[in-house]
mmCIF file of C-alpha atoms in Angstrom:
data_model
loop_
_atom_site.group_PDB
_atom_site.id
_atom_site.type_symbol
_atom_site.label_atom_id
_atom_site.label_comp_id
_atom_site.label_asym_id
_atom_site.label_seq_id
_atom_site.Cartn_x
_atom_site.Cartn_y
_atom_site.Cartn_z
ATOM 1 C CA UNK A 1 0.000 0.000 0.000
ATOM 2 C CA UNK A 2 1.342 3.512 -0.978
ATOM 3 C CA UNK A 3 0.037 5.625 2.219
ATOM 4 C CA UNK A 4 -1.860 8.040 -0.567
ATOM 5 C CA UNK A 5 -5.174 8.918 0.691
ATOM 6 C CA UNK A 6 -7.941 10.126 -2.152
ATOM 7 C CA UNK A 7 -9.821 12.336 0.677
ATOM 8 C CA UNK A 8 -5.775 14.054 -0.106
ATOM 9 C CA UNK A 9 -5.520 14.013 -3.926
ATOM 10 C CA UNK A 10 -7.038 16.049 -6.572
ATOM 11 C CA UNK A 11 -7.421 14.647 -10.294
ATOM 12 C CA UNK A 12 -7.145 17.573 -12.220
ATOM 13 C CA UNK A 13 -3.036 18.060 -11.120
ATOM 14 C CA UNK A 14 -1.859 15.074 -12.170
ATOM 15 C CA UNK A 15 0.037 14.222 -15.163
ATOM 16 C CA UNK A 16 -3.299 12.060 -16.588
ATOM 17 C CA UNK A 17 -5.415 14.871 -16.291
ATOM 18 C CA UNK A 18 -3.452 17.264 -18.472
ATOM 19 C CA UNK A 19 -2.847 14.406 -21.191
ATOM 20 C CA UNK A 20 -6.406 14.043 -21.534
ATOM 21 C CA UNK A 21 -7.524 17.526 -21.539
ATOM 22 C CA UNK A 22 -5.131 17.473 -24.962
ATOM 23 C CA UNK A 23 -6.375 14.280 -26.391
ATOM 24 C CA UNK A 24 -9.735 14.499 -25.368
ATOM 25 C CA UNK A 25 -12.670 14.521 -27.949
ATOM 26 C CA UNK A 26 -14.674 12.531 -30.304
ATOM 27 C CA UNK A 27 -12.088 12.668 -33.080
ATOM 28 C CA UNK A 28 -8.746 14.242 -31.526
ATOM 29 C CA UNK A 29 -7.268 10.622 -31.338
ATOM 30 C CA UNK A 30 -8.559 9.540 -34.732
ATOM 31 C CA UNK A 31 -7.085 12.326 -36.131
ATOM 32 C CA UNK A 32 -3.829 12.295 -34.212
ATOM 33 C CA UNK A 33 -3.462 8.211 -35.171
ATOM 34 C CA UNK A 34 -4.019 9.535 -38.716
ATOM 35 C CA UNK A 35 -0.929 11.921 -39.290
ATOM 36 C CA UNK A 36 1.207 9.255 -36.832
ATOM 37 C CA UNK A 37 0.224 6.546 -40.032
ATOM 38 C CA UNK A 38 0.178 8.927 -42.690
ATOM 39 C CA UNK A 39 2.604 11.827 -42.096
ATOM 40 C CA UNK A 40 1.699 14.515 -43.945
ATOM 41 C CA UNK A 41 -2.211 14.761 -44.983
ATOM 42 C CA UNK A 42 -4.474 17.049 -47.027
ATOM 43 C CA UNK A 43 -7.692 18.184 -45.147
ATOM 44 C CA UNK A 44 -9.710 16.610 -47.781
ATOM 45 C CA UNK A 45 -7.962 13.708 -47.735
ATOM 46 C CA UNK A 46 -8.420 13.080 -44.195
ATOM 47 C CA UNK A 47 -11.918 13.478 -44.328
ATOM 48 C CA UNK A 48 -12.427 11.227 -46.258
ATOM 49 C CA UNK A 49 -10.461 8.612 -44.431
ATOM 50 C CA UNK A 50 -12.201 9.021 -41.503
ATOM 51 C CA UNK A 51 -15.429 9.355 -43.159
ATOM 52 C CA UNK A 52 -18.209 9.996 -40.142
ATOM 53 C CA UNK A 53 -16.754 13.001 -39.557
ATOM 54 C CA UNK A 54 -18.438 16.857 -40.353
ATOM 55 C CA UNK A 55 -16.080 19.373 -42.443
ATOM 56 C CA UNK A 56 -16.997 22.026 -39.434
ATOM 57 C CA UNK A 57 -15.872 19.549 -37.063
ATOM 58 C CA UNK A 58 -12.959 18.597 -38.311
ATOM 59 C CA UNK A 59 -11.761 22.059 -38.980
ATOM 60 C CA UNK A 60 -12.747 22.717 -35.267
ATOM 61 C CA UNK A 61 -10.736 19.944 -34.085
ATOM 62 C CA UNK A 62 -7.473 20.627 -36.160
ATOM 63 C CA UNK A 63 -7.575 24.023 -34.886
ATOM 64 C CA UNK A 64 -7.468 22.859 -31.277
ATOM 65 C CA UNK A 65 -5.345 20.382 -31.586
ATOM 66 C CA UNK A 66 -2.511 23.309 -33.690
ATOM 67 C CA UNK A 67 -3.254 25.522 -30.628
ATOM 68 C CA UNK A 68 -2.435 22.841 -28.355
ATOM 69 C CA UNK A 69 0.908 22.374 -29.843
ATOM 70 C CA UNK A 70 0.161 18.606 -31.137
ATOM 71 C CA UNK A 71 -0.391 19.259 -35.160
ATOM 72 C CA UNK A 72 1.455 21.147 -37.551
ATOM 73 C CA UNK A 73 -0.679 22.886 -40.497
ATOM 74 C CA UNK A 74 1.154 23.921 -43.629
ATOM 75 C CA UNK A 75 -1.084 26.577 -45.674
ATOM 76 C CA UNK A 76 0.437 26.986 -49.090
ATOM 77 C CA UNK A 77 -0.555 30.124 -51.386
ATOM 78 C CA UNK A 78 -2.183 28.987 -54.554
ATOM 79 C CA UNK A 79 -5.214 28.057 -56.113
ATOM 80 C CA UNK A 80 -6.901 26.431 -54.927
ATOM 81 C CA UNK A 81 -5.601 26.619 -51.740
ATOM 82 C CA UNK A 82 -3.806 23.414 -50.245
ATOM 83 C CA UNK A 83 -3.703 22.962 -46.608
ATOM 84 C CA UNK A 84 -1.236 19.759 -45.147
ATOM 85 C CA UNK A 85 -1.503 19.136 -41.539
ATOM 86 C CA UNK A 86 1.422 16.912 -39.842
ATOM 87 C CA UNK A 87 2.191 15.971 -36.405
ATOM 88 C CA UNK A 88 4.610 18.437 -34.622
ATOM 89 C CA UNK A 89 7.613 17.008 -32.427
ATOM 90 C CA UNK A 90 5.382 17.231 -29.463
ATOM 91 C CA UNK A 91 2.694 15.404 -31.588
ATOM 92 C CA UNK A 92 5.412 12.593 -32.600
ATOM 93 C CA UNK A 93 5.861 12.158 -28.906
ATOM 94 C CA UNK A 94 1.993 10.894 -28.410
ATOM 95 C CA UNK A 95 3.086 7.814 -30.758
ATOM 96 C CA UNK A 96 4.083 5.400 -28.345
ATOM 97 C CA UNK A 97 0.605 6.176 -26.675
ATOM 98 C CA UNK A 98 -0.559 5.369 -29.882
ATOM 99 C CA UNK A 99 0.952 2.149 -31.003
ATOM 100 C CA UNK A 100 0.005 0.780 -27.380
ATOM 101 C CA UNK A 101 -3.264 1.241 -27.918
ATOM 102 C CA UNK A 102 -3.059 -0.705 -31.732
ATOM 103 C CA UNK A 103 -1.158 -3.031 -29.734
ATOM 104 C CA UNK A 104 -3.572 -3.474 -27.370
ATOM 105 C CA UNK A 105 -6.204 -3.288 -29.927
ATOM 106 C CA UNK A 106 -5.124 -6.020 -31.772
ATOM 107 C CA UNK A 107 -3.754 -8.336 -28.825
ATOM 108 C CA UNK A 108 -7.607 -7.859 -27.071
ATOM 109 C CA UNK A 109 -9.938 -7.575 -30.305
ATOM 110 C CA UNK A 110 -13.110 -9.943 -30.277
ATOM 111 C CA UNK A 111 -14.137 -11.676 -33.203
#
């Protein structure tokens, strides 16, 4: 036993807490385990790979996740315009998370 009380701790200051505030979301992980497989990816392209997805809502979602540091977007000047996202280094370093869980996916996956 550890000697940590819960009556003593608080959630929201651990290092859990702060991971998931970044990853949190319907689609932040789907789109983060897209740029991790594919590198560098057109907006278009991605919707279409993950399919269910609304254009507002992935727009929404890329936005947070360049503000939080996590995805890299490329806006080149032509026409029509072409946008690339990619993973930043900070992104890159969510890919261990990320190949655990497709590790554990595919260890734990029911037929």
């Amino acid at each position: 036993m550890s000697g940590r009380c819960i009556s003593n701790e608080c959630l929201s200051g651990t290092g859990f807490s702060y991971t998931l505030s970044l990853i949190n979301g319907k689609y932040k992980m789907i789109i983060l385990y897209t740029l991790m497989e594919f590198g560098v990816v057109r907006f278009n392209e991605m919707k279409k790979y993950i399919g269910e997805i609304s254009y507002k809502t992935l727009s929404v979602t890329l936005k947070e996740l360049e503000a939080d540091g996590l995805v890299h977007r490329e806006e080149y000047p032509q026409i029509p315009p072409k946008v690339e996202y990619s993973l930043t280094e900070r992104g890159k370093s969510l890919i261990p998370i990320l190949d655990a869980m497709c590790e554990w996916g595919s260890s734990n996956r029911v037929s």
